[in-house]
């Protein structure tokens, strides 16, 4: 959602030195010991509805992590770009995760999801399922490729994950939001069975 170089903080240590936990931001972690973790590194008011989507996908089945902006204003100050995101709780959780999916917000006016990340098979499978729901998917010439090796989605056991950038119109349509979340949840359950992931 943000252009590189526009972030106020270049890493979590700097953010934590200038912002107050549970006043300016909070961290939510559900660790069920699953091999799958859903992450909203820019949750709460940083990128609205990304935390909600993350929790809906995870349910009571998968792990989740959210860093949520809760400031009265200027929550964009809490945005750390994905390949620099190094909050210790997030890194610890995903280090034992076989599959990592990150949920982000993009500013596209149309209903669209940018699918990125280095886990090509899972990204393609996710794309196919979402397209069957008549959701427009962009992968070619994707503005959000998510392929940097240090991108938070690519720091699990496999060193490859999936990044989803969801447009505001989709996030603001509660029916479509639930539809997308349920579809991705089913994708992961199917993939989990195929790959025998715990």
Coordinates of C-alpha atoms in Angstrom, one line a residue:
X1 CA 0.0 0.0 0.0
X2 CA 2.9 2.3 0.6
X3 CA 5.8 3.2 -1.7
X4 CA 9.2 2.1 -0.7
X5 CA 11.2 4.7 1.2
X6 CA 8.1 6.4 2.6
X7 CA 8.1 4.5 5.9
X8 CA 8.8 6.5 9.0
X9 CA 10.5 3.5 10.7
X10 CA 12.9 1.1 8.9
X11 CA 12.6 -1.7 11.5
X12 CA 10.6 -2.7 14.6
X13 CA 13.3 -1.7 17.1
X14 CA 13.1 1.9 15.9
X15 CA 9.3 1.8 15.9
X16 CA 9.2 0.4 19.5
X17 CA 11.6 3.1 20.7
X18 CA 9.2 5.8 19.5
X19 CA 5.7 4.3 19.8
X20 CA 4.1 2.8 22.9
X21 CA 2.8 -0.8 23.0
X22 CA -0.9 -1.0 23.8
X23 CA -1.3 2.8 23.4
X24 CA -0.1 3.3 19.8
X25 CA -0.1 -0.3 18.6
X26 CA -0.8 -3.8 19.8
X27 CA 0.3 -7.2 18.9
X28 CA -2.0 -10.2 18.7
X29 CA -0.8 -13.7 18.4
X30 CA -2.7 -17.0 18.1
X31 CA -0.3 -19.9 18.2
X32 CA -2.1 -23.2 17.8
X33 CA 1.0 -25.1 16.8
X34 CA -0.3 -25.2 13.2
X35 CA 2.0 -25.5 10.3
X36 CA 0.1 -22.6 8.7
X37 CA 0.3 -18.9 9.8
X38 CA -1.7 -16.0 8.6
X39 CA -0.1 -12.6 9.1
X40 CA -1.3 -9.0 9.0
X41 CA 1.9 -7.0 9.5
X42 CA 0.0 -3.7 8.9
X43 CA -3.2 -4.5 10.8
X44 CA -5.7 -2.4 12.8
X45 CA -5.9 1.2 11.4
X46 CA -2.6 0.9 9.4
X47 CA -4.3 -1.1 6.6
X48 CA -8.0 -1.3 7.6
X49 CA -9.7 -4.7 7.7
X50 CA -6.5 -6.7 7.1
X51 CA -6.6 -7.9 10.8
X52 CA -10.2 -9.0 10.4
X53 CA -9.5 -11.0 7.2
X54 CA -6.4 -12.6 8.9
X55 CA -8.5 -13.7 11.9
X56 CA -11.3 -15.0 9.7
X57 CA -9.0 -17.1 7.6
X58 CA -7.2 -18.5 10.7
X59 CA -10.3 -19.2 12.7
X60 CA -9.6 -21.8 15.3
X61 CA -7.5 -23.8 12.9
X62 CA -4.4 -21.8 11.9
X63 CA -2.0 -19.5 13.7
X64 CA -2.3 -15.8 13.2
X65 CA -0.2 -12.7 13.9
X66 CA -1.4 -9.1 13.7
X67 CA 0.5 -5.9 14.5
X68 CA -2.4 -3.4 14.8
X69 CA -2.3 0.4 14.7
X70 CA -4.5 1.8 17.4
X71 CA -3.5 5.5 17.4
X72 CA -6.0 8.3 17.1
X73 CA -4.3 9.5 13.9
X74 CA -1.2 8.9 11.8
X75 CA -1.4 5.1 12.0
X76 CA 0.5 5.0 8.7
X77 CA 3.6 5.9 10.8
X78 CA 3.5 2.3 12.0
X79 CA 3.9 0.8 8.6
X80 CA 7.2 -1.2 8.2
X81 CA 7.7 -2.5 4.6
X82 CA 7.3 -6.2 4.3
X83 CA 11.0 -7.1 3.6
X84 CA 12.1 -5.1 6.7
X85 CA 9.4 -6.3 9.0
X86 CA 11.2 -7.9 11.9
X87 CA 9.0 -7.8 15.0
X88 CA 10.4 -10.7 17.1
X89 CA 7.0 -12.3 17.9
X90 CA 6.2 -12.5 14.2
X91 CA 9.6 -14.0 13.3
X92 CA 9.3 -16.5 16.1
X93 CA 5.9 -17.7 15.0
X94 CA 6.6 -18.0 11.3
X95 CA 10.0 -19.6 11.8
X96 CA 8.2 -22.9 12.6
X97 CA 5.4 -22.4 10.0
X98 CA 5.4 -24.4 6.8
X99 CA 3.1 -22.0 5.0
X100 CA 2.8 -18.2 5.6
X101 CA 0.2 -16.0 4.0
X102 CA 0.3 -12.3 4.5
X103 CA -2.7 -10.0 4.2
X104 CA -2.3 -6.5 3.0
X105 CA -4.4 -3.6 1.7
X106 CA -4.0 -1.9 -1.7
X107 CA -5.6 1.3 -2.9
X108 CA -7.0 0.1 -6.3
X109 CA -10.4 1.5 -7.0
X110 CA -11.7 -1.7 -8.6
X111 CA -12.4 -5.0 -6.9
X112 CA -9.0 -6.7 -7.2
X113 CA -6.5 -8.9 -5.4
X114 CA -2.8 -8.8 -6.2
X115 CA -1.4 -12.3 -5.6
X116 CA 2.3 -12.4 -4.9
X117 CA 5.0 -14.3 -3.0
X118 CA 7.5 -17.0 -3.9
X119 CA 5.2 -20.0 -3.3
X120 CA 4.1 -20.2 -6.9
X121 CA 2.0 -23.4 -6.6
X122 CA 0.0 -22.2 -3.7
X123 CA -0.3 -18.7 -5.2
X124 CA -1.7 -20.2 -8.5
X125 CA -4.1 -22.5 -6.6
X126 CA -5.3 -19.5 -4.6
X127 CA -5.7 -17.4 -7.7
X128 CA -7.8 -20.1 -9.5
X129 CA -10.1 -20.5 -6.5
X130 CA -10.7 -16.7 -6.2
X131 CA -11.2 -16.3 -9.9
X132 CA -14.0 -18.9 -9.7
X133 CA -15.7 -16.4 -7.3
X134 CA -15.4 -13.7 -10.0
X135 CA -12.7 -11.9 -8.1
X136 CA -10.3 -10.1 -10.4
X137 CA -6.7 -11.3 -9.8
X138 CA -3.5 -9.5 -10.9
X139 CA -0.2 -11.4 -11.0
X140 CA 1.4 -10.4 -14.3
X141 CA 3.1 -7.0 -13.9
X142 CA 2.0 -7.2 -10.3
X143 CA 2.9 -4.0 -8.4
X144 CA 3.3 -6.1 -5.2
X145 CA 5.3 -9.2 -6.2
X146 CA 6.2 -10.2 -2.7
X147 CA 9.3 -12.0 -4.0
X148 CA 12.0 -10.4 -1.9
X149 CA 13.7 -13.2 0.1
X150 CA 13.3 -11.1 3.3
X151 CA 9.6 -10.5 2.7
X152 CA 7.8 -11.6 5.8
X153 CA 5.7 -14.1 3.8
X154 CA 8.9 -15.8 2.6
X155 CA 10.5 -16.4 6.0
X156 CA 8.8 -19.6 7.0
X157 CA 10.3 -23.1 6.9
X158 CA 10.0 -23.3 3.1
X159 CA 11.4 -19.8 2.5
X160 CA 8.5 -19.1 0.3
X161 CA 4.9 -17.9 1.0
X162 CA 2.0 -16.0 -0.5
X163 CA 1.2 -12.3 -0.3
X164 CA -2.3 -11.0 -0.9
X165 CA -3.0 -7.3 -1.5
X166 CA -6.7 -6.7 -1.3
X167 CA -8.4 -3.5 -2.7
X168 CA -10.4 -1.2 -0.4
X169 CA -13.7 -1.9 -2.2
X170 CA -13.4 -5.6 -1.5
X171 CA -12.4 -5.0 2.1
X172 CA -15.4 -2.6 2.6
X173 CA -17.9 -5.1 1.2
X174 CA -18.5 -7.3 4.2
X175 CA -20.2 -10.0 2.1
X176 CA -17.2 -10.2 -0.3
X177 CA -14.8 -10.0 2.6
X178 CA -16.3 -13.1 4.2
X179 CA -16.5 -14.8 0.8
X180 CA -12.8 -14.2 0.2
X181 CA -11.8 -15.2 3.7
X182 CA -13.7 -18.5 3.5
X183 CA -12.3 -19.3 0.1
X184 CA -8.7 -18.8 1.3
X185 CA -9.4 -20.8 4.4
X186 CA -10.7 -23.7 2.2
X187 CA -7.7 -23.4 -0.1
X188 CA -5.4 -23.8 2.9
X189 CA -7.3 -26.8 4.3
X190 CA -7.1 -28.5 0.9
X191 CA -3.4 -27.7 0.6
X192 CA -2.8 -28.8 4.1
X193 CA -4.3 -32.2 3.3
X194 CA -2.4 -32.6 0.1
X195 CA 0.9 -31.7 1.8
X196 CA 0.2 -33.5 5.1
X197 CA 0.9 -30.3 7.0
X198 CA 0.0 -30.5 10.7

